[in-house]
mmCIF file of C-alpha atoms in Angstrom:
data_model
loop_
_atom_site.group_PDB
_atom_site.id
_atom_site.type_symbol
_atom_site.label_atom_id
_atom_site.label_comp_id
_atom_site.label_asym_id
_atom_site.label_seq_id
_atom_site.Cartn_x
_atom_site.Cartn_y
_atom_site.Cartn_z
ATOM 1 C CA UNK I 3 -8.129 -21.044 -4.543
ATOM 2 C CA UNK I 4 -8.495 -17.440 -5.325
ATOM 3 C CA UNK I 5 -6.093 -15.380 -8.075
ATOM 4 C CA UNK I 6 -5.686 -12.687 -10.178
ATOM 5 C CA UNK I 7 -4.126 -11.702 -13.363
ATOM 6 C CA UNK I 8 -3.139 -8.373 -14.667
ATOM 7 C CA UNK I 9 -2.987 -8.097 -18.179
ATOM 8 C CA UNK I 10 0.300 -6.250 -19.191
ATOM 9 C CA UNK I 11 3.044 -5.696 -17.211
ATOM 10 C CA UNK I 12 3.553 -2.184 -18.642
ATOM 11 C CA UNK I 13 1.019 0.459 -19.973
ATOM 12 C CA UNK I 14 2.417 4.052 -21.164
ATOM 13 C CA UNK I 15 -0.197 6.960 -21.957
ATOM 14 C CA UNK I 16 -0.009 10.100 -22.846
ATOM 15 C CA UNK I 17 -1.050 12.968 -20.706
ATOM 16 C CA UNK I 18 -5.182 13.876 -21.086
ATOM 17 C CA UNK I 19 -5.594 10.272 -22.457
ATOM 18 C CA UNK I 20 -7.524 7.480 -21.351
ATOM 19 C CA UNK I 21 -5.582 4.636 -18.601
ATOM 20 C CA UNK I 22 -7.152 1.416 -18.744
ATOM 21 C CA UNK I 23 -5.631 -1.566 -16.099
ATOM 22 C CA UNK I 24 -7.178 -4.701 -16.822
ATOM 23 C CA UNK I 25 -7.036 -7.086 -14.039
ATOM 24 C CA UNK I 26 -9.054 -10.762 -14.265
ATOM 25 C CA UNK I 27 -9.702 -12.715 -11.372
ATOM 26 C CA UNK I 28 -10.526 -16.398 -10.161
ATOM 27 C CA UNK I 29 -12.673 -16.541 -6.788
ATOM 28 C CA UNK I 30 -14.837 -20.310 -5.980
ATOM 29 C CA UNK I 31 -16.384 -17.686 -3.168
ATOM 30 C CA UNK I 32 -17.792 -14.348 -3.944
ATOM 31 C CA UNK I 33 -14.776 -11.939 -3.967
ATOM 32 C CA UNK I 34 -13.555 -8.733 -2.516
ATOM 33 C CA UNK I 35 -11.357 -6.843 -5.087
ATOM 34 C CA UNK I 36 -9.314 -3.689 -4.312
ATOM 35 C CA UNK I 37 -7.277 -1.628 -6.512
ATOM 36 C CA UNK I 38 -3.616 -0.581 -4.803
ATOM 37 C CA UNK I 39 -1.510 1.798 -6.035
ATOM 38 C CA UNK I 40 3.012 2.151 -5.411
ATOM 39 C CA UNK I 41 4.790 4.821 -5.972
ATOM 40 C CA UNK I 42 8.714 4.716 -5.693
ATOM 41 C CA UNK I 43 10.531 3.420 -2.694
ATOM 42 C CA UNK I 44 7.061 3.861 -1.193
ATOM 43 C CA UNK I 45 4.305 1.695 0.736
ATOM 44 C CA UNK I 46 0.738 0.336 -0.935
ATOM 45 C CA UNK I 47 -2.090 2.734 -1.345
ATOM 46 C CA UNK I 48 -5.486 1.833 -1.692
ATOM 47 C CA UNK I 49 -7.118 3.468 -4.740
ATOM 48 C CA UNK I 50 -10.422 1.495 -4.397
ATOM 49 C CA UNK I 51 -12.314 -1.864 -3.567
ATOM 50 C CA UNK I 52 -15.269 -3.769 -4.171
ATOM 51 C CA UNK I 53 -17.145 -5.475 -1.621
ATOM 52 C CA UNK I 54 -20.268 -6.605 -2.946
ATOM 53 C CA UNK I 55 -22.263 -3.328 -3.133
ATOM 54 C CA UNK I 56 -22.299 -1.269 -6.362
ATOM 55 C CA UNK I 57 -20.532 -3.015 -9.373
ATOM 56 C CA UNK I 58 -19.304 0.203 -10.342
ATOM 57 C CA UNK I 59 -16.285 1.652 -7.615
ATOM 58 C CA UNK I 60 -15.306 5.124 -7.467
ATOM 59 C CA UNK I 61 -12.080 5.629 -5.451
ATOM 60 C CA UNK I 62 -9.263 8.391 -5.178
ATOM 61 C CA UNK I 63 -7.250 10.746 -7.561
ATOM 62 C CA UNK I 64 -10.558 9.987 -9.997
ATOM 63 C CA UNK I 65 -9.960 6.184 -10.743
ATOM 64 C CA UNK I 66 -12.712 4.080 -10.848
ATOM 65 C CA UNK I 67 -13.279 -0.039 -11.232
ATOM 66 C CA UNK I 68 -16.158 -1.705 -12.527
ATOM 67 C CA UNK I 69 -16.949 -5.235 -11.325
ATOM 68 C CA UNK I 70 -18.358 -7.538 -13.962
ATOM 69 C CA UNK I 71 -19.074 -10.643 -12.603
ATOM 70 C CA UNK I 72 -19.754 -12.571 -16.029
ATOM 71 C CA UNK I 73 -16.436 -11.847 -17.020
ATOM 72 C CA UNK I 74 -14.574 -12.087 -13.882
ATOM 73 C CA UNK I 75 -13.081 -8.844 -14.641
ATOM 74 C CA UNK I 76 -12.092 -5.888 -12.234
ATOM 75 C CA UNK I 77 -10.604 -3.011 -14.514
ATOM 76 C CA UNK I 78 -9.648 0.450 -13.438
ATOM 77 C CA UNK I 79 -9.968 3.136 -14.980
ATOM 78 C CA UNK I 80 -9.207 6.928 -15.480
ATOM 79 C CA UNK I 81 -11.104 9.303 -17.882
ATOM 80 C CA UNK I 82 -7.720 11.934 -18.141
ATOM 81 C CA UNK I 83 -4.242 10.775 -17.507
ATOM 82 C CA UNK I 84 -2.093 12.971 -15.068
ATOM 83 C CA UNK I 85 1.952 12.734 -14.783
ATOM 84 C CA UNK I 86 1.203 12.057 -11.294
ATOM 85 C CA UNK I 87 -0.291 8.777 -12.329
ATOM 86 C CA UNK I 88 2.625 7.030 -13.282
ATOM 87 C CA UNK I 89 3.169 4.270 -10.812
ATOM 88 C CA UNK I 90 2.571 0.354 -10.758
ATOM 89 C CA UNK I 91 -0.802 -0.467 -10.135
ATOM 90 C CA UNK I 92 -1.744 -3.688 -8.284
ATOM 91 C CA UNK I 93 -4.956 -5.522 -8.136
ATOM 92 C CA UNK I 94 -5.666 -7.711 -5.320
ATOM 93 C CA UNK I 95 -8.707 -10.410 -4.259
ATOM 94 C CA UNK I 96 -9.150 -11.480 -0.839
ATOM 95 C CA UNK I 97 -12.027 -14.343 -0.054
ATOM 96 C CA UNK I 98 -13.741 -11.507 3.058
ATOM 97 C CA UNK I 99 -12.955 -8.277 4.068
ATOM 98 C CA UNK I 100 -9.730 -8.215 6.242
ATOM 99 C CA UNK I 101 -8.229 -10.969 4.959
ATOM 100 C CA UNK I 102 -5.460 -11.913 3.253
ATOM 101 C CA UNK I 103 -4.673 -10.426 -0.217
ATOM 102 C CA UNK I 104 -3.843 -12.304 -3.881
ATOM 103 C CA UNK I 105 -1.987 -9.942 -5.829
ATOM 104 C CA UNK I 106 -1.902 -9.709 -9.445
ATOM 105 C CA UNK I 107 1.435 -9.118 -10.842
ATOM 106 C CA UNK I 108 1.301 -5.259 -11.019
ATOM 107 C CA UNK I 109 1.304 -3.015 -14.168
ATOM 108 C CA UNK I 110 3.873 -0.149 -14.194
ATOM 109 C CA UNK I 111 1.737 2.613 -15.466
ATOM 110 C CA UNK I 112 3.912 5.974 -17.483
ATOM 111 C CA UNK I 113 2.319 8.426 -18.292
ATOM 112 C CA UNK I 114 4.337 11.167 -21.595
ATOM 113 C CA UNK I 115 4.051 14.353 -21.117
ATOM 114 C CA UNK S 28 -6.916 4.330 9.811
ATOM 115 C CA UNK S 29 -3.591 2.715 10.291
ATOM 116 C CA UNK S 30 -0.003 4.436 10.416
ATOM 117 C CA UNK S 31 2.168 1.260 10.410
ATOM 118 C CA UNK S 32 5.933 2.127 11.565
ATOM 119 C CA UNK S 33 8.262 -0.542 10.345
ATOM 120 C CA UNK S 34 11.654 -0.698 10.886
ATOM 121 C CA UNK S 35 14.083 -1.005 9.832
ATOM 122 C CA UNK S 36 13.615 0.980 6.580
ATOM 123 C CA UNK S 37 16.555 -0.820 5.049
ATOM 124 C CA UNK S 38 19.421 -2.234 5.506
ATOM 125 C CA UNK S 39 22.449 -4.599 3.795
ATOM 126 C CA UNK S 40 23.269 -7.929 5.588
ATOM 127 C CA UNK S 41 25.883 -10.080 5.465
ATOM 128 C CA UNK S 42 24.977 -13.791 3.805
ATOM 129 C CA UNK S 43 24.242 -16.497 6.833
ATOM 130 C CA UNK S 44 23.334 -13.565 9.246
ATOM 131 C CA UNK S 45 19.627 -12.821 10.632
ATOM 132 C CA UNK S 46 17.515 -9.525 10.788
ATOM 133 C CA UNK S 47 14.296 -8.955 12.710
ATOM 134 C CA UNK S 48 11.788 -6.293 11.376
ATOM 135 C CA UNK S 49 9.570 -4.562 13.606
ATOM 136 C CA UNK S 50 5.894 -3.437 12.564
ATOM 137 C CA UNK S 51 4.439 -1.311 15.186
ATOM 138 C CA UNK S 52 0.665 0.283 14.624
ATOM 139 C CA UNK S 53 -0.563 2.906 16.326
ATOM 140 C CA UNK S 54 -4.000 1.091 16.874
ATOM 141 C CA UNK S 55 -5.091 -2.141 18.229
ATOM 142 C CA UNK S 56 -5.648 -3.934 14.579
ATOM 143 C CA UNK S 57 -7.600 -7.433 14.059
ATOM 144 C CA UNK S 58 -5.489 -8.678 11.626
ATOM 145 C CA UNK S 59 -1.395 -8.210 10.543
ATOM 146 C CA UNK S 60 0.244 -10.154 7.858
ATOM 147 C CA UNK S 61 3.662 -10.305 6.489
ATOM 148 C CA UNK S 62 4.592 -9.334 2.448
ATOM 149 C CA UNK S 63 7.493 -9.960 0.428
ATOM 150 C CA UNK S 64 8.334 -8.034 -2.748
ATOM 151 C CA UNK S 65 11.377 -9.392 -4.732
ATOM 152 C CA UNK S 66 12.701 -7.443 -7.273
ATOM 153 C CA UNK S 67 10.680 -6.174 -10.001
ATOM 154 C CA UNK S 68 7.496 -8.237 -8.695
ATOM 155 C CA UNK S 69 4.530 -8.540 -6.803
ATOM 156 C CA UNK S 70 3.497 -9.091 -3.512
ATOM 157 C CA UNK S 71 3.693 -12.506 -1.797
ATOM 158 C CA UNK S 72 1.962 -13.415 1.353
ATOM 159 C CA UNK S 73 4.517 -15.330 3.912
ATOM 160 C CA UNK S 74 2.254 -15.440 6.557
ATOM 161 C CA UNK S 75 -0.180 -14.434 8.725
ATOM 162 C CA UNK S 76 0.982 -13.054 12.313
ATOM 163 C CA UNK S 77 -1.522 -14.629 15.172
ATOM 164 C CA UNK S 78 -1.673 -12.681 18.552
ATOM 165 C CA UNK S 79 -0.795 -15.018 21.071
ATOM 166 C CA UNK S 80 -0.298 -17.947 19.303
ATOM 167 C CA UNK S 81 1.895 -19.287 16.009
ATOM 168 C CA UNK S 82 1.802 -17.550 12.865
ATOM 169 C CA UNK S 83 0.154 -19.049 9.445
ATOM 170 C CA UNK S 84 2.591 -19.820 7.331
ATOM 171 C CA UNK S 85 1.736 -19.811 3.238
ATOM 172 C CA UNK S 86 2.871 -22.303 1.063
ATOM 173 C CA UNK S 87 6.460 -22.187 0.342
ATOM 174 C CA UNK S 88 6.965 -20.258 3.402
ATOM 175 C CA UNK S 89 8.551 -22.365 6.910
ATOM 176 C CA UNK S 90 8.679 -20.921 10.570
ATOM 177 C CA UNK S 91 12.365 -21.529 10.751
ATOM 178 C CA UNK S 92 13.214 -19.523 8.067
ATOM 179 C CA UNK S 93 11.020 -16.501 8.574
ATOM 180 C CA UNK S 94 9.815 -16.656 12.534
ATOM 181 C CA UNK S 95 7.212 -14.313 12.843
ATOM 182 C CA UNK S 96 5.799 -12.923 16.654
ATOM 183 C CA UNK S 97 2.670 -10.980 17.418
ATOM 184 C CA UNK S 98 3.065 -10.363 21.348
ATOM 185 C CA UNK S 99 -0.348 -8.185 21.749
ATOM 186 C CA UNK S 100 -2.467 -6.282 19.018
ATOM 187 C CA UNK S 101 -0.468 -3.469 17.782
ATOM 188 C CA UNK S 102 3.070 -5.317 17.263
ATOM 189 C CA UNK S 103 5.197 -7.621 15.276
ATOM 190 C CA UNK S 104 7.898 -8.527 14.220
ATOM 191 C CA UNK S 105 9.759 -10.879 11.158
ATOM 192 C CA UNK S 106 12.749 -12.340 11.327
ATOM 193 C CA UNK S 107 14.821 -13.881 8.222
ATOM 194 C CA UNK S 108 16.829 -16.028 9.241
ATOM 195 C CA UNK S 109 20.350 -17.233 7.644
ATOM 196 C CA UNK S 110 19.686 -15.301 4.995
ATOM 197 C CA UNK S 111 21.288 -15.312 1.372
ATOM 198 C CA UNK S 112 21.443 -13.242 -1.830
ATOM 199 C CA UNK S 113 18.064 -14.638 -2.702
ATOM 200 C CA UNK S 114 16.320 -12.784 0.637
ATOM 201 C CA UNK S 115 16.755 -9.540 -0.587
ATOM 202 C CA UNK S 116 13.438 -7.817 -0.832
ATOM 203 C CA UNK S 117 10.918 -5.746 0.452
ATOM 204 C CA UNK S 118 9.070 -6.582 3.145
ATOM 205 C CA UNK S 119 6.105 -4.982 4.111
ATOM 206 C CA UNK S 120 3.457 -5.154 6.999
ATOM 207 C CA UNK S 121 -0.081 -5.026 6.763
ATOM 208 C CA UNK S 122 -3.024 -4.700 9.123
ATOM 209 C CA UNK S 123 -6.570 -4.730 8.624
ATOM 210 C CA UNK S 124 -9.092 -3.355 11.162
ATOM 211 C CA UNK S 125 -12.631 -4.576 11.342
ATOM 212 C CA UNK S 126 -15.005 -1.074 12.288
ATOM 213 C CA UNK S 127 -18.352 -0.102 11.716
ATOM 214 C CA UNK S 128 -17.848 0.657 8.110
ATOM 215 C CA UNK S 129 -15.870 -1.806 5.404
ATOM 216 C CA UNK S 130 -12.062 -3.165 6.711
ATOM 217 C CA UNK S 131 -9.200 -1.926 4.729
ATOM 218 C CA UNK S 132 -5.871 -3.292 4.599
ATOM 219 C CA UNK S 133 -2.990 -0.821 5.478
ATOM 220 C CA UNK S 134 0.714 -1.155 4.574
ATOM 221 C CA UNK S 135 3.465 0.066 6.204
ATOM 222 C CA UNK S 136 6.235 1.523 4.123
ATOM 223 C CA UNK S 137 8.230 -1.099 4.265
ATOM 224 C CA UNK S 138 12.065 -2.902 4.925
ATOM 225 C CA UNK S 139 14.734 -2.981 1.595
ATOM 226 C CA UNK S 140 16.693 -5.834 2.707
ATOM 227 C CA UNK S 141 19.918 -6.516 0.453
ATOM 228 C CA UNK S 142 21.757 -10.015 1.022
ATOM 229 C CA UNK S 143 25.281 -9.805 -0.164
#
């Protein structure tokens, strides 16, 4: 059985700073991670995913996840903070590409001005 | 891509009544599943929605209380049924389409459904 954890529900920044999401995961098969992100009263977005080429994922609005397989870890990261940014983040592991997705339990992400 | 249409956006039912949501894709897609979002939490999987044939149900999840149909490749449609204060959610649609380059999952925007 395949499932993820996101550590902390709720991660406030400030503006410029560094956002770190740490999500974990548990795969028995070799997994396909993506990064999803909500804004208010609003559908998923995909921000990025990993499907078993480079470890280290660039994706959209200059996030980026690096898959470490030794520590079953998928976090995402930003260099620079943006108000824009605030949202909840999900991470989410699927067993092959266009199926099904685990989610983690989402961090809400604020970002002060 | 995918631009998923679900509807209805939202809406405010009456306890012991039944609602259908539609997902309609603009695209023939491979795969469409069904999402639930309570309050304040993540996404849970109810089921899978099989062109042609029965949907997958997840654990915890039964076809009488959420009947799902998938008459042809770019529509669906969730019903829950007799539903109570404990329904209310969001419930999205997804699709994933297998192409040349990697599949990505697409969500519609989804239904607010209030049980009161």
């Amino acid at each position: 059985a395949q499932s993820v954890t996101q550590l902390g529900s709720h991660v406030s920044v400030s503006e410029g700073a560094l956002v770190l999401l740490r999500c974990n995961y548990s795969s028995s098969v070799p997994p396909y991670l993506f990064w999803y992100v909500q804004y208010p009263n609003q559908g998923l977005q995909l921000l990025l995913k990993y499907t078993s080429a480079a470890t280290l994922v660039k994706g959209i609005n200059g996030f980026e996840a690096e898959f470490k397989k030794s520590e079953t870890s998928f976090h995402l990261t930003k260099p620079s903070a943006h108000m824009s940014d605030a949202a909840e983040y999900f991470c989410a592991v699927s067993d092959y590409q266009g199926g099904k997705l685990i989610f983690g339990q989402g961090t809400e992400l604020s970002v002060k001005p | 891509s995918a631009v998923i249409s679900q509807k209805p956006s939202r809406d405010i039912c009456q306890r012991g009544t039944s609602l259908t949501i539609q997902c309609q894709v603009d695209s023939q897609v491979t795969m469409m599943f069904w999402y639930r979002q309570q309050p304040g939490q993540s996404l849970t999987l109810i089921a899978t929605a099989n062109q042609g044939s029965e949907a997958t149900y997840e654990s915890g999840f039964v076809i009488d209380k959420f009947p799902i149909s998938r008459p042809n490749l770019t529509f669906s449609t969730l019903t829950v049924s007799n539903m109570s204060p404990e329904d209310s959610s969001i419930y999205l649609c997804s699709v994933t389409k297998s192409g040349r380059m990697n599949t990505e999952a697409f969500f519609g925007q989804g239904t607010r459904l209030t049980v009161v």
